[in-house]
Amino acid sequence: MTLSSRLFAGAAALGLAYALVGGTSALSAETAVKAPAPLVTAPATARSETAIFAGGCFWGVQGVFAHVKGVTSAVSGFTGGTADTAHYERVSEGDTGHAESVRVTFDPTQVSYADLLRIYFSVVADPTQLNAQGPDTGTQYRSALFPTNPAQLRVARAYLAQLAQAKLWPRPIVTRIEPARPFYPAEGYHQNYLTLHPDAGYIRVNDLPKVAALKAMYPRQWRAQPLMAPAA
């Protein structure tokens, strides 16, 4: 979905929400689910670590992780394809192998990779939607994890198995664990989009409920003042 069509869809959905409730704002997004605490974690071996998450439009993914204590950076971008196609309009065509993704840098002594996975599956993405999230469809919106080291891979595999046994969703989990690939930051106007445009129709309908769910479900990990990624 191109930027203009995404914004149009968000505005249309917001208008419908107002109409359905007689002028009262009604926000909707993928349903938040309180995922269980991970049974497998990895000890902190450094003060800084990086992980990559893909879960639909990167505006919401970045916006949620920007509010997590222990996260020191959250940058929107592309993972899975090559450098020459790592541009928004090109990725939007859906055939580059890229996923809209977010590179999350964090202090594992404050928040573990396992904690980030729990937040991801609770409020960021619906793991049962194949090549789609909410109103967005295409392989670039797939739900995927890109572990950056063997410990993350072990934790991710264990947590997916744990979630499959928990049967929290009525449909099978289709989130993929993909090999580590280079991350390419997105254009500057995509960075901090949720924070800078909270009144945009798409954000109000699809992403602000995710931030609200993070605050409600994980108050100890909630950061009121969001991180701001570099604009370029």
GROMACS .gro file of C-alpha atoms in nm:
model
  232
    1MET     CA    1   0.000   0.000   0.000
    2THR     CA    2   0.146   0.335  -0.102
    3LEU     CA    3   0.167   0.620   0.145
    4SER     CA    4  -0.127   0.809  -0.007
    5SER     CA    5  -0.352   0.502  -0.018
    6ARG     CA    6  -0.257   0.409   0.338
    7LEU     CA    7  -0.352   0.753   0.463
    8PHE     CA    8  -0.675   0.748   0.263
    9ALA     CA    9  -0.768   0.409   0.405
   10GLY     CA   10  -0.698   0.531   0.756
   11ALA     CA   11  -0.910   0.841   0.710
   12ALA     CA   12  -1.195   0.637   0.563
   13ALA     CA   13  -1.182   0.389   0.850
   14LEU     CA   14  -1.181   0.668   1.104
   15GLY     CA   15  -1.479   0.829   0.936
   16LEU     CA   16  -1.665   0.499   0.948
   17ALA     CA   17  -1.581   0.460   1.315
   18TYR     CA   18  -1.729   0.802   1.390
   19ALA     CA   19  -2.039   0.725   1.187
   20LEU     CA   20  -2.103   0.393   1.360
   21VAL     CA   21  -2.103   0.546   1.705
   22GLY     CA   22  -2.282   0.870   1.627
   23GLY     CA   23  -1.978   1.096   1.629
   24THR     CA   24  -1.789   0.932   1.914
   25SER     CA   25  -1.437   0.816   1.837
   26ALA     CA   26  -1.408   0.437   1.816
   27LEU     CA   27  -1.056   0.305   1.776
   28SER     CA   28  -0.986  -0.041   1.640
   29ALA     CA   29  -0.675  -0.243   1.573
   30GLU     CA   30  -0.553  -0.601   1.589
   31THR     CA   31  -0.687  -0.742   1.916
   32ALA     CA   32  -0.440  -0.720   2.204
   33VAL     CA   33  -0.369  -1.051   2.376
   34LYS     CA   34  -0.181  -1.090   2.704
   35ALA     CA   35   0.089  -1.333   2.597
   36PRO     CA   36   0.245  -1.551   2.869
   37ALA     CA   37   0.581  -1.480   3.026
   38PRO     CA   38   0.850  -1.657   2.823
   39LEU     CA   39   0.978  -1.979   2.975
   40VAL     CA   40   1.312  -1.949   2.795
   41THR     CA   41   1.528  -1.639   2.824
   42ALA     CA   42   1.894  -1.558   2.768
   43PRO     CA   43   2.128  -1.400   3.023
   44ALA     CA   44   2.243  -1.046   2.956
   45THR     CA   45   2.601  -1.056   2.827
   46ALA     CA   46   2.631  -0.691   2.724
   47ARG     CA   47   2.468  -0.355   2.790
   48SER     CA   48   2.345  -0.315   2.434
   49GLU     CA   49   2.183  -0.555   2.189
   50THR     CA   50   1.991  -0.521   1.865
   51ALA     CA   51   1.684  -0.709   1.743
   52ILE     CA   52   1.469  -0.673   1.431
   53PHE     CA   53   1.090  -0.713   1.426
   54ALA     CA   54   0.847  -0.703   1.134
   55GLY     CA   55   0.477  -0.682   1.207
   56GLY     CA   56   0.285  -0.487   0.947
   57CYS     CA   57   0.324  -0.114   0.898
   58PHE     CA   58   0.642   0.000   1.069
   59TRP     CA   59   0.473   0.316   1.200
   60GLY     CA   60   0.296   0.120   1.472
   61VAL     CA   61   0.580  -0.121   1.543
   62GLN     CA   62   0.824   0.166   1.594
   63GLY     CA   63   0.566   0.363   1.791
   64VAL     CA   64   0.514   0.082   2.042
   65PHE     CA   65   0.880  -0.002   2.100
   66ALA     CA   66   0.961   0.368   2.140
   67HIS     CA   67   0.754   0.353   2.460
   68VAL     CA   68   0.933   0.053   2.615
   69LYS     CA   69   1.174   0.110   2.904
   70GLY     CA   70   1.518  -0.029   2.830
   71VAL     CA   71   1.486   0.033   2.456
   72THR     CA   72   1.748   0.287   2.351
   73SER     CA   73   1.661   0.316   1.982
   74ALA     CA   74   1.378   0.213   1.751
   75VAL     CA   75   1.424   0.280   1.379
   76SER     CA   76   1.181   0.203   1.096
   77GLY     CA   77   1.323   0.038   0.788
   78PHE     CA   78   1.335  -0.266   0.563
   79THR     CA   79   1.477  -0.617   0.607
   80GLY     CA   80   1.484  -0.923   0.384
   81GLY     CA   81   1.581  -0.783   0.044
   82THR     CA   82   1.871  -0.601  -0.116
   83ALA     CA   83   1.999  -0.246  -0.076
   84ASP     CA   84   1.890  -0.133  -0.422
   85THR     CA   85   1.523  -0.205  -0.347
   86ALA     CA   86   1.519  -0.072   0.011
   87HIS     CA   87   1.299   0.226  -0.072
   88TYR     CA   88   0.941   0.271   0.042
   89GLU     CA   89   0.770   0.303  -0.295
   90ARG     CA   90   0.966   0.007  -0.433
   91VAL     CA   91   0.901  -0.211  -0.128
   92SER     CA   92   0.531  -0.124  -0.155
   93GLU     CA   93   0.518  -0.321  -0.480
   94GLY     CA   94   0.546  -0.635  -0.270
   95ASP     CA   95   0.807  -0.829  -0.467
   96THR     CA   96   1.138  -0.719  -0.314
   97GLY     CA   97   1.161  -0.973  -0.031
   98HIS     CA   98   1.171  -0.685   0.215
   99ALA     CA   99   0.945  -0.656   0.515
  100GLU     CA  100   0.868  -0.325   0.675
  101SER     CA  101   1.063  -0.372   0.995
  102VAL     CA  102   1.197  -0.197   1.302
  103ARG     CA  103   1.549  -0.223   1.438
  104VAL     CA  104   1.527  -0.215   1.816
  105THR     CA  105   1.838  -0.146   2.021
  106PHE     CA  106   1.796  -0.223   2.389
  107ASP     CA  107   1.975  -0.272   2.719
  108PRO     CA  108   1.923  -0.640   2.807
  109THR     CA  109   1.989  -0.567   3.174
  110GLN     CA  110   1.667  -0.363   3.171
  111VAL     CA  111   1.452  -0.543   2.916
  112SER     CA  112   1.533  -0.881   2.766
  113TYR     CA  113   1.478  -1.003   2.414
  114ALA     CA  114   1.223  -1.244   2.560
  115ASP     CA  115   1.039  -0.945   2.712
  116LEU     CA  116   1.035  -0.771   2.373
  117LEU     CA  117   0.892  -1.084   2.213
  118ARG     CA  118   0.614  -1.092   2.472
  119ILE     CA  119   0.528  -0.728   2.398
  120TYR     CA  120   0.544  -0.793   2.023
  121PHE     CA  121   0.298  -1.082   2.037
  122SER     CA  122   0.073  -0.911   2.292
  123VAL     CA  123   0.019  -0.572   2.132
  124VAL     CA  124   0.224  -0.520   1.814
  125ALA     CA  125   0.118  -0.788   1.567
  126ASP     CA  126  -0.148  -1.049   1.509
  127PRO     CA  127   0.067  -1.359   1.446
  128THR     CA  128  -0.215  -1.540   1.266
  129GLN     CA  129  -0.240  -1.300   0.970
  130LEU     CA  130  -0.044  -1.427   0.673
  131ASN     CA  131   0.134  -1.156   0.473
  132ALA     CA  132  -0.095  -0.894   0.622
  133GLN     CA  133  -0.166  -0.684   0.927
  134GLY     CA  134  -0.493  -0.501   0.968
  135PRO     CA  135  -0.574  -0.307   0.650
  136ASP     CA  136  -0.234  -0.373   0.490
  137THR     CA  137  -0.170  -0.674   0.268
  138GLY     CA  138   0.140  -0.804   0.091
  139THR     CA  139   0.458  -0.986   0.186
  140GLN     CA  140   0.609  -0.656   0.299
  141TYR     CA  141   0.359  -0.659   0.588
  142ARG     CA  142   0.438  -1.012   0.706
  143SER     CA  143   0.486  -1.099   1.070
  144ALA     CA  144   0.851  -1.201   1.103
  145LEU     CA  145   1.139  -1.213   1.348
  146PHE     CA  146   1.498  -1.160   1.240
  147PRO     CA  147   1.718  -1.284   1.529
  148THR     CA  148   2.060  -1.120   1.523
  149ASN     CA  149   2.249  -1.380   1.730
  150PRO     CA  150   2.219  -1.748   1.830
  151ALA     CA  151   2.074  -1.667   2.172
  152GLN     CA  152   1.789  -1.466   2.015
  153LEU     CA  153   1.722  -1.750   1.771
  154ARG     CA  154   1.697  -1.999   2.058
  155VAL     CA  155   1.463  -1.774   2.257
  156ALA     CA  156   1.246  -1.697   1.955
  157ARG     CA  157   1.203  -2.063   1.863
  158ALA     CA  158   1.118  -2.155   2.220
  159TYR     CA  159   0.864  -1.875   2.255
  160LEU     CA  160   0.688  -1.958   1.930
  161ALA     CA  161   0.659  -2.317   2.050
  162GLN     CA  162   0.526  -2.195   2.385
  163LEU     CA  163   0.266  -1.976   2.216
  164ALA     CA  164   0.157  -2.260   1.988
  165GLN     CA  165   0.089  -2.474   2.293
  166ALA     CA  166  -0.095  -2.192   2.471
  167LYS     CA  167  -0.350  -2.164   2.185
  168LEU     CA  168  -0.425  -1.797   2.255
  169TRP     CA  169  -0.554  -1.736   1.903
  170PRO     CA  170  -0.829  -1.921   1.716
  171ARG     CA  171  -0.608  -1.957   1.409
  172PRO     CA  172  -0.256  -2.101   1.367
  173ILE     CA  173   0.046  -1.878   1.424
  174VAL     CA  174   0.217  -1.793   1.095
  175THR     CA  175   0.492  -1.564   1.226
  176ARG     CA  176   0.820  -1.659   1.060
  177ILE     CA  177   1.171  -1.670   1.198
  178GLU     CA  178   1.390  -1.556   0.912
  179PRO     CA  179   1.769  -1.552   0.877
  180ALA     CA  180   1.947  -1.236   0.985
  181ARG     CA  181   1.965  -0.996   0.693
  182PRO     CA  182   2.091  -0.637   0.658
  183PHE     CA  183   1.861  -0.366   0.790
  184TYR     CA  184   1.811  -0.053   0.582
  185PRO     CA  185   1.661   0.256   0.753
  186ALA     CA  186   1.350   0.396   0.588
  187GLU     CA  187   1.316   0.748   0.457
  188GLY     CA  188   1.319   1.024   0.718
  189TYR     CA  189   0.950   1.102   0.690
  190HIS     CA  190   0.866   0.751   0.813
  191GLN     CA  191   1.065   0.788   1.135
  192ASN     CA  192   0.862   0.866   1.449
  193TYR     CA  193   0.546   0.881   1.235
  194LEU     CA  194   0.313   0.778   1.515
  195THR     CA  195   0.460   1.030   1.758
  196LEU     CA  196   0.457   1.316   1.508
  197HIS     CA  197   0.115   1.243   1.354
  198PRO     CA  198  -0.111   1.113   1.633
  199ASP     CA  199  -0.419   1.264   1.469
  200ALA     CA  200  -0.370   1.093   1.132
  201GLY     CA  201  -0.663   0.866   1.057
  202TYR     CA  202  -0.448   0.558   0.999
  203ILE     CA  203  -0.260   0.610   1.324
  204ARG     CA  204  -0.573   0.671   1.531
  205VAL     CA  205  -0.748   0.361   1.400
  206ASN     CA  206  -0.463   0.113   1.375
  207ASP     CA  207  -0.176   0.217   1.600
  208LEU     CA  208  -0.277   0.429   1.899
  209PRO     CA  209  -0.474   0.134   2.042
  210LYS     CA  210  -0.150  -0.067   2.041
  211VAL     CA  211   0.028   0.201   2.242
  212ALA     CA  212  -0.264   0.217   2.484
  213ALA     CA  213  -0.257  -0.161   2.522
  214LEU     CA  214   0.116  -0.153   2.599
  215LYS     CA  215   0.057   0.101   2.877
  216ALA     CA  216  -0.234  -0.097   3.022
  217MET     CA  217  -0.079  -0.444   2.999
  218TYR     CA  218   0.282  -0.367   3.087
  219PRO     CA  219   0.292  -0.062   3.316
  220ARG     CA  220   0.633  -0.154   3.455
  221GLN     CA  221   0.782  -0.145   3.107
  222TRP     CA  222   0.594   0.166   2.997
  223ARG     CA  223   0.793   0.477   2.905
  224ALA     CA  224   0.571   0.785   2.887
  225GLN     CA  225   0.809   0.993   2.678
  226PRO     CA  226   0.875   0.807   2.351
  227LEU     CA  227   1.217   0.774   2.195
  228MET     CA  228   1.276   0.974   1.880
  229ALA     CA  229   1.467   0.808   1.595
  230PRO     CA  230   1.692   1.022   1.376
  231ALA     CA  231   1.492   1.169   1.089
  232ALA     CA  232   1.762   1.087   0.835
   0.00000   0.00000   0.00000
